[in-house]
mmCIF file of C-alpha atoms in Angstrom:
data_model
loop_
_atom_site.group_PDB
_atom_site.id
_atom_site.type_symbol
_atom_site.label_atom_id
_atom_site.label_comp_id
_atom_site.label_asym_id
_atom_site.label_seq_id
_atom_site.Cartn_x
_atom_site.Cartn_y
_atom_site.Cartn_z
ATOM 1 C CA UNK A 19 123.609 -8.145 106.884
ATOM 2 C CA UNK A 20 122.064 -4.688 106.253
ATOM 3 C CA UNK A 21 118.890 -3.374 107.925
ATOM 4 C CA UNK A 22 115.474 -3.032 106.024
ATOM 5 C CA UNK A 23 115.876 0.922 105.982
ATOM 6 C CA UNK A 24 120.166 0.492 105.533
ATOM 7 C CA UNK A 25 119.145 -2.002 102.382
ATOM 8 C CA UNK A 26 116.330 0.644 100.899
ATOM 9 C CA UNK A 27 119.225 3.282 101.048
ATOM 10 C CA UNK A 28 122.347 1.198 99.790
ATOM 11 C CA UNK A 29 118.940 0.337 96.583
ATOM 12 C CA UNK A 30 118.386 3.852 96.032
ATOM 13 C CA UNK A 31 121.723 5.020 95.705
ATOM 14 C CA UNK A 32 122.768 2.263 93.211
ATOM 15 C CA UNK A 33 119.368 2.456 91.020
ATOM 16 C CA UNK A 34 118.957 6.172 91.678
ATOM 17 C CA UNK A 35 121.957 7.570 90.057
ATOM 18 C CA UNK A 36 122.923 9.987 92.502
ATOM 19 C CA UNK A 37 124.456 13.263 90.510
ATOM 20 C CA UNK A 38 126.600 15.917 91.712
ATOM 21 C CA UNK A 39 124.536 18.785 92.237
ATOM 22 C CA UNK A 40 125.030 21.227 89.562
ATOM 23 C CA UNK A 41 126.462 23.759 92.374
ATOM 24 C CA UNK A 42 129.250 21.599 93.211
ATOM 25 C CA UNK A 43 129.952 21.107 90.026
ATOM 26 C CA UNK A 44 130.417 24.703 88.928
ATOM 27 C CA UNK A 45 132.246 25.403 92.160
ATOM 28 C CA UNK A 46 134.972 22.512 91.571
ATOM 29 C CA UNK A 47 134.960 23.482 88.198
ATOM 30 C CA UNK A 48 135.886 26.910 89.081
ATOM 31 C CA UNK A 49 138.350 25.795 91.825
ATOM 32 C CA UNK A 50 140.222 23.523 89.202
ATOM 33 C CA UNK A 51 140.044 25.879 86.574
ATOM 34 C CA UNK A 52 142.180 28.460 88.159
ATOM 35 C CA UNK A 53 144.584 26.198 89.734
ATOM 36 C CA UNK A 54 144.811 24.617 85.780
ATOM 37 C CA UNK A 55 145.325 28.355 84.957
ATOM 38 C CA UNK A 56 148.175 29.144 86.932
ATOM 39 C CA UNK A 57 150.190 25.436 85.899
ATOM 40 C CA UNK A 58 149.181 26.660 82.265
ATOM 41 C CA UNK A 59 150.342 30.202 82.438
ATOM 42 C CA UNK A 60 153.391 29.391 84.481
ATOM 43 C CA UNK A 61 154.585 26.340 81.775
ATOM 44 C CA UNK A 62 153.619 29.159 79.068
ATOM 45 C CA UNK A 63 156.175 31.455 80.407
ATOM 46 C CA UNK A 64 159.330 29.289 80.447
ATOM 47 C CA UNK A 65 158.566 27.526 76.780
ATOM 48 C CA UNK A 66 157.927 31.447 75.689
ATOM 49 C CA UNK A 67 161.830 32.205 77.199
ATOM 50 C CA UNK A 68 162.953 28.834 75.992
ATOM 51 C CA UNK A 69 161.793 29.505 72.207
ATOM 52 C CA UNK A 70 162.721 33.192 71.765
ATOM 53 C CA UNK A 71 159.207 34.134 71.570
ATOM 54 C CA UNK A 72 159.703 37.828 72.831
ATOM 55 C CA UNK A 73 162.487 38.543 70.042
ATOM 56 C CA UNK A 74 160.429 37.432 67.138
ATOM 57 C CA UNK A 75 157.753 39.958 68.835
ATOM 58 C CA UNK A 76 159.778 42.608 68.816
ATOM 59 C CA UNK A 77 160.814 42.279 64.905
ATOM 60 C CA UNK A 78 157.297 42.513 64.499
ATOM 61 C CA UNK A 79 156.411 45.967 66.507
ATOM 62 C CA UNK A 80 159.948 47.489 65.034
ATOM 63 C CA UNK A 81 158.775 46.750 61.686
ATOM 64 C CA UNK A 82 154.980 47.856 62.360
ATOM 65 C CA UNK A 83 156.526 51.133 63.772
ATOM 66 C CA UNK A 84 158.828 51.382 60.967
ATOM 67 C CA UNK A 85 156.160 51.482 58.367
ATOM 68 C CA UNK A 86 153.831 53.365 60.025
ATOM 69 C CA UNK A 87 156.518 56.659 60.650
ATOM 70 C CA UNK A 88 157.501 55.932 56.941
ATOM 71 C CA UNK A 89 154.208 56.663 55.905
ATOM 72 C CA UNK A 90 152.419 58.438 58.544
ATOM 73 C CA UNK A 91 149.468 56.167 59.451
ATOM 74 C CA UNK A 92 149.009 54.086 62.249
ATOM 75 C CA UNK A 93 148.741 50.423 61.078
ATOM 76 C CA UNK A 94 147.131 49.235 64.471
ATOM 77 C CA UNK A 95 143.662 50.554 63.769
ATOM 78 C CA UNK A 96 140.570 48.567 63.348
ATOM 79 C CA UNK A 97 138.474 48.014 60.314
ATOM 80 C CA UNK A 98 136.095 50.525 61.684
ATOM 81 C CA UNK A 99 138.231 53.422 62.134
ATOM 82 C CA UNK A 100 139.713 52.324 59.152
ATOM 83 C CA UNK A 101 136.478 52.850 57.245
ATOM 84 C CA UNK A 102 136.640 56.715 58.721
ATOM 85 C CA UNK A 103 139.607 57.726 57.601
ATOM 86 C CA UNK A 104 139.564 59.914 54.120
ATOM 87 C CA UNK A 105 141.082 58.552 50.855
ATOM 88 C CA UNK A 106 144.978 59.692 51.221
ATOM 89 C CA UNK A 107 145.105 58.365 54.800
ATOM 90 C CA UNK A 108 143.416 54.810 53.502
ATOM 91 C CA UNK A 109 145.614 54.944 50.424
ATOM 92 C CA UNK A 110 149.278 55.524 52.421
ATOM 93 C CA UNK A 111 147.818 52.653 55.281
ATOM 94 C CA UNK A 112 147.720 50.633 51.884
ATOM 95 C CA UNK A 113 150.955 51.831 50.997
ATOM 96 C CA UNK A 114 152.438 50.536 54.580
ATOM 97 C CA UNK A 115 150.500 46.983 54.867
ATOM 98 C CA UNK A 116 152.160 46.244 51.294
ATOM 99 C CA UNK A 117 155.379 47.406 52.496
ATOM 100 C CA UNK A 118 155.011 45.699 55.756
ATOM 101 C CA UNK A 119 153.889 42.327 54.319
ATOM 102 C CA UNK A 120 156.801 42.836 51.606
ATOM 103 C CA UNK A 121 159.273 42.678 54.570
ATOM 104 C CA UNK A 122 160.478 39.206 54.466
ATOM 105 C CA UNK A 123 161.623 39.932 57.698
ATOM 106 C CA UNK A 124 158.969 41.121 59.704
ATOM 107 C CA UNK A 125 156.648 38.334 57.127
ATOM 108 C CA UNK A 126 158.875 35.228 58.726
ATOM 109 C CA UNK A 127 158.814 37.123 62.380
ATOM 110 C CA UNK A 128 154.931 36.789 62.332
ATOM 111 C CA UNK A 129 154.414 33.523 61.047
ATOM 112 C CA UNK A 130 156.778 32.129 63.696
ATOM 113 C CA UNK A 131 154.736 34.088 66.634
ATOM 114 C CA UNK A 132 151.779 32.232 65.141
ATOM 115 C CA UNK A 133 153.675 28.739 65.101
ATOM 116 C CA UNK A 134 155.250 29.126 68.759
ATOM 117 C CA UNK A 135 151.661 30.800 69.910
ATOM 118 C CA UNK A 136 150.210 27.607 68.835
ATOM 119 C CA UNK A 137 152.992 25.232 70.148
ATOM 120 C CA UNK A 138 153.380 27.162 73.620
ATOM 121 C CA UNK A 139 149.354 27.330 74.188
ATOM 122 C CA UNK A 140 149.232 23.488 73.538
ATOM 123 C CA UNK A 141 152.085 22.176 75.726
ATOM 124 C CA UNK A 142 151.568 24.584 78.654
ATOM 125 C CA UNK A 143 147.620 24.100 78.916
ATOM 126 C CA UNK A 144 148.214 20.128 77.648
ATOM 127 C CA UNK A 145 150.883 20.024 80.900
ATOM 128 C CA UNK A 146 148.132 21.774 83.250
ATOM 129 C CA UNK A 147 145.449 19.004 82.479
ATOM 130 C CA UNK A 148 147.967 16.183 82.960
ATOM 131 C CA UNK A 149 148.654 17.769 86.096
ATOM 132 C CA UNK A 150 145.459 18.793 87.557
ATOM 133 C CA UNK A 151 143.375 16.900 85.691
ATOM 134 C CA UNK A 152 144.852 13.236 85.132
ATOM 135 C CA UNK A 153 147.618 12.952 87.309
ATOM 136 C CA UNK A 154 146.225 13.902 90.409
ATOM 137 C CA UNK A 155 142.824 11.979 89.911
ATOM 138 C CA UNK A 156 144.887 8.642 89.705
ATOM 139 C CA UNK A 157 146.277 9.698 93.364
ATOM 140 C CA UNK A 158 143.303 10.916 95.060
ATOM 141 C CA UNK A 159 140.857 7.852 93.155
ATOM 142 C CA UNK A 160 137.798 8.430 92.016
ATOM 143 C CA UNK A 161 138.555 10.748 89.388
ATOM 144 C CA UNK A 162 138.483 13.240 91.840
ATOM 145 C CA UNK A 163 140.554 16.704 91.330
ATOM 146 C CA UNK A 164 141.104 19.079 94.270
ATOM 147 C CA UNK A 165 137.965 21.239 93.887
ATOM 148 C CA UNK A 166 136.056 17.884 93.960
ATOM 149 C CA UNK A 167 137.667 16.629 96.509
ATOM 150 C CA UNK A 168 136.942 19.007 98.231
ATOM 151 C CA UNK A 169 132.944 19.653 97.353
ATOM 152 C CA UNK A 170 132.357 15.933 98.047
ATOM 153 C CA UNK A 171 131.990 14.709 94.124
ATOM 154 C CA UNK A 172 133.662 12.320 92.376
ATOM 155 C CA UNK A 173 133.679 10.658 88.715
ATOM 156 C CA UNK A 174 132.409 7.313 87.979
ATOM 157 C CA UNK A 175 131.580 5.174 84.719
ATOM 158 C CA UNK A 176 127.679 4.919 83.994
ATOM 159 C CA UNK A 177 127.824 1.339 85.290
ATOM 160 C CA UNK A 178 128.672 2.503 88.827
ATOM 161 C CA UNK A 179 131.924 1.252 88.580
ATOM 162 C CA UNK A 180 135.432 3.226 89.307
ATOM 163 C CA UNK A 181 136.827 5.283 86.442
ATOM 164 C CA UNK A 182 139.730 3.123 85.003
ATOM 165 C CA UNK A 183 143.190 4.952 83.732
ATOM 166 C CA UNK A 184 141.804 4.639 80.319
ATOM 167 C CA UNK A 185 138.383 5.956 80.955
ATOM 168 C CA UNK A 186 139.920 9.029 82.836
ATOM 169 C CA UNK A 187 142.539 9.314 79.916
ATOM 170 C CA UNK A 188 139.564 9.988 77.387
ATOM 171 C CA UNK A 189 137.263 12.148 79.778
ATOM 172 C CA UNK A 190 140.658 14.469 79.919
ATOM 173 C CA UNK A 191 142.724 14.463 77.264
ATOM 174 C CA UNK A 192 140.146 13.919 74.721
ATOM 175 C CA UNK A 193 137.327 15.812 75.703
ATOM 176 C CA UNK A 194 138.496 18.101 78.061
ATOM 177 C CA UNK A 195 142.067 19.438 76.559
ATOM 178 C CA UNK A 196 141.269 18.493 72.870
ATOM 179 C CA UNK A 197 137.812 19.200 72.017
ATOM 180 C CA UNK A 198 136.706 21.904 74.321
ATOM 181 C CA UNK A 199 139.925 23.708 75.400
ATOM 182 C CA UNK A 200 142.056 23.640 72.008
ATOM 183 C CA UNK A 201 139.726 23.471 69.507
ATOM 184 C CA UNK A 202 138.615 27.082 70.923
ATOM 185 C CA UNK A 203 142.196 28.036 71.637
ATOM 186 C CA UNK A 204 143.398 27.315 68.641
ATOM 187 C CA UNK A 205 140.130 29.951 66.961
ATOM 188 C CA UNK A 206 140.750 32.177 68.935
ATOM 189 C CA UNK A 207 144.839 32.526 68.255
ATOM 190 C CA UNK A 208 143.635 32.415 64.263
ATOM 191 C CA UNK A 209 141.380 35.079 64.678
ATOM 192 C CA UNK A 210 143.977 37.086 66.790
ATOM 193 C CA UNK A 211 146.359 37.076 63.649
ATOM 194 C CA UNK A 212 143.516 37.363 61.337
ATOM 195 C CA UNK A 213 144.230 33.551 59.889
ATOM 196 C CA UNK A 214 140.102 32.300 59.885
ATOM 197 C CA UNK A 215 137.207 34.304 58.938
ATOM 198 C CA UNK A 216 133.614 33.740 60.120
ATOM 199 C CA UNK A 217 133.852 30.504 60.183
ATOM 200 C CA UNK A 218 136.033 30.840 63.697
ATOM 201 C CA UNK A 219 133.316 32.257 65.398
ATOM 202 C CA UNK A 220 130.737 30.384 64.159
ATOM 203 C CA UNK A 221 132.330 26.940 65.712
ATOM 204 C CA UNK A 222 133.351 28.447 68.899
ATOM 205 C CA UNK A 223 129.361 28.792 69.265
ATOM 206 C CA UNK A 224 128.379 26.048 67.689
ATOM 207 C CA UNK A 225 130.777 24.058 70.175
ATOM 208 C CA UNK A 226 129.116 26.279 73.292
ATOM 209 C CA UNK A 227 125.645 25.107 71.943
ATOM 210 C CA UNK A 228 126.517 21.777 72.087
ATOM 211 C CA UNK A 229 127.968 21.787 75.237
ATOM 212 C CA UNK A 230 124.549 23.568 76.941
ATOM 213 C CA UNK A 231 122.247 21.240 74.712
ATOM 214 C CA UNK A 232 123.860 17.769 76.605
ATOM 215 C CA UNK A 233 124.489 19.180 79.867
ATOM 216 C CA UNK A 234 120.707 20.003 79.368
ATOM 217 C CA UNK A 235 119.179 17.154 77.611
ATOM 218 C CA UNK A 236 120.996 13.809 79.068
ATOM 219 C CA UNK A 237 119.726 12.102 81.357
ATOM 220 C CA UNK A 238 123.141 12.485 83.549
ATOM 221 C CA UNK A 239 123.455 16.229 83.178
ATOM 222 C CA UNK A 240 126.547 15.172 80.999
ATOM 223 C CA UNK A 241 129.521 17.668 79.390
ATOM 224 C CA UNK A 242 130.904 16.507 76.090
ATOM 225 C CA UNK A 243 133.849 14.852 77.715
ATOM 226 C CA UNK A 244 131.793 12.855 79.913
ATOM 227 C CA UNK A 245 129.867 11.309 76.938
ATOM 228 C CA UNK A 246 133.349 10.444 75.082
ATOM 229 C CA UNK A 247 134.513 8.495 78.248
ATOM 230 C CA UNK A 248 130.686 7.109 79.268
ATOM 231 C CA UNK A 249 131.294 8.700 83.057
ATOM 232 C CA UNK A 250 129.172 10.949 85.119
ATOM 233 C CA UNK A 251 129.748 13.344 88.005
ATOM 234 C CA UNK A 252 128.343 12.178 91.528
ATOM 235 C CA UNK A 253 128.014 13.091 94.909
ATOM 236 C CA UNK A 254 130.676 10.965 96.658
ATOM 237 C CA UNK A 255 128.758 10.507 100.280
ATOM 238 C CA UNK A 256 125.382 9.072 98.863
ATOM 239 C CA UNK A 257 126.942 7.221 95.626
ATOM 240 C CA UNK A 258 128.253 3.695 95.943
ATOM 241 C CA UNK A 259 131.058 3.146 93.412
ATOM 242 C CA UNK A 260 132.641 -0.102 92.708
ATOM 243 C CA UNK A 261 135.993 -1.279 92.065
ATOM 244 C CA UNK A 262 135.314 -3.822 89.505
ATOM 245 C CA UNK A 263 132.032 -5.634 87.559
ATOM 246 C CA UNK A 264 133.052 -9.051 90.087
ATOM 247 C CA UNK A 265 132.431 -6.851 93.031
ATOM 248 C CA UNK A 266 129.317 -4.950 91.308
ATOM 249 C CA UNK A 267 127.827 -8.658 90.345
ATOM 250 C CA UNK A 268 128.110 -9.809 93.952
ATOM 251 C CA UNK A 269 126.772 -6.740 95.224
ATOM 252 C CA UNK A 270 123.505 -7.336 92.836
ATOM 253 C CA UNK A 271 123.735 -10.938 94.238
ATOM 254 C CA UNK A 272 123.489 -10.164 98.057
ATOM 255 C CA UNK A 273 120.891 -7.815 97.275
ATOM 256 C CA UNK A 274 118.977 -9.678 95.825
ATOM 257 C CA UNK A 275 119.534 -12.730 97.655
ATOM 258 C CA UNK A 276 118.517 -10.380 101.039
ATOM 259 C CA UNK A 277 115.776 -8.702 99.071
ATOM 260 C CA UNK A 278 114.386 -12.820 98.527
ATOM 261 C CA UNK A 279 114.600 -13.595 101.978
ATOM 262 C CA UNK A 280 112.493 -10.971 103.476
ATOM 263 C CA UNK A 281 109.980 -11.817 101.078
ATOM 264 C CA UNK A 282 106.870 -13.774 102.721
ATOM 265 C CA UNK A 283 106.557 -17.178 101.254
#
């Protein structure tokens, strides 16, 4: 049996969702992020050695050298000191991109840096989620990582029940590693080999937009992946969490029930 005040506080904290304070939030988020970093980078480096990256690198810079001494020019300028040069330096730079992309060679070299970049940015940041970010949540409960473990937050579905396997398996494979790491990963590695135009850019801020707008503007403080899984962020000490909706329905029951008997007839 709870006391008057214990009852008003166990009432507040399940009717008054009780968020994560936006501090905590960025501070676990930092916390995780560069422990996901390292696991990322580290998994990076062995499917780099594994797949030859390095080699088909090195065709690459022996045939950009190749061209450039051929025809005097340096092919790894930008578009704006490009633009400076006179006419016989922009027509033998010509002359050495259409030599360089006529190298079948150095042509097959570079698309397969773009393929592996692709393949070894997806697995090793793909293996540092499952990691950090799904695999140790199941073990500590709660959907809690290790920077909110230990800030005191956990993760929770908006019905103040525990995050399920399922639910945690959308909030981080879906939303976190698909939508708002690779999407912008994968931009940023077409951009880097000149694949994608403006329109590159123009998502990557159109995605950070969205992002600030619902973190903003829901009523939960909500990222993107939170809204795909229907979960919210809260501070573990004041928030009562439930295993299942039998235990939340019994909860609502006693409260009720208690609530009833203290009221004068």
């Amino acid at each position: 049996m709870y006391t008057h005040a214990g009852y008003e506080r166990i009432e507040r904290a399940m009717y008054d969702l009780q968020k994560a304070s936006m501090f905590k939030r960025i501070s676990a988020y930092l916390f995780d992020g560069i422990l996901l970093s390292i696991v990322a980078v580290l998994c990076m480096l062995a499917l780099s050695a594994v797949l030859g990256y390095d080699g088909y690198s090195e065709t690459v810079d022996a045939a950009y050298d190749k061209y450039a001494e051929m025809y005097g020019v340096d092919l790894r300028i930008s578009t704006s000191e490009y633009e400076k040069l006179d006419q016989e330096a922009k027509e033998n730079t010509q002359k050495a991109l259409n030599a360089l992309n006529a190298d079948q060679e150095s042509r097959r070299a570079l698309n397969m840096m773009m393929q592996l970049s692709l393949l070894i940015a997806s697995f090793g940041i793909l293996t540092g989620f499952v990691i950090m970010e799904f695999a140790i949540p199941m073990i500590l409960k709660n959907g809690q990582t290790l920077g909110k473990k230990i800030f005191g937050i956990a993760v929770m579905h908006t019905s103040f029940i525990k995050i399920s396997g399922p639910m945690l398996f959308a909030r981080t494979i879906l939303g976190k590693f698909a939508i708002e790491t690779m999407v912008p990963v994968y931009i940023l590695i077409m951009m880097f080999f000149g694949a994608i135009g403006v329109v590159g850019p123009a998502i990557l801020i159109l995605i950070a937009v969205l992002q600030i707008a619902v973190l903003i503007f829901t009523n939960t403080n909500s990222a993107i992946h939170d809204l795909l899984s229907k979960t919210v962020t809260v501070d573990l000490m004041s928030q009562k969490i439930f295993e299942n909706e039998d235990e939340l329905l019994k909860w609502k029951e006693q409260m009720h029930a208690e609530k009833a008997a203290r009221q004068p007839y």
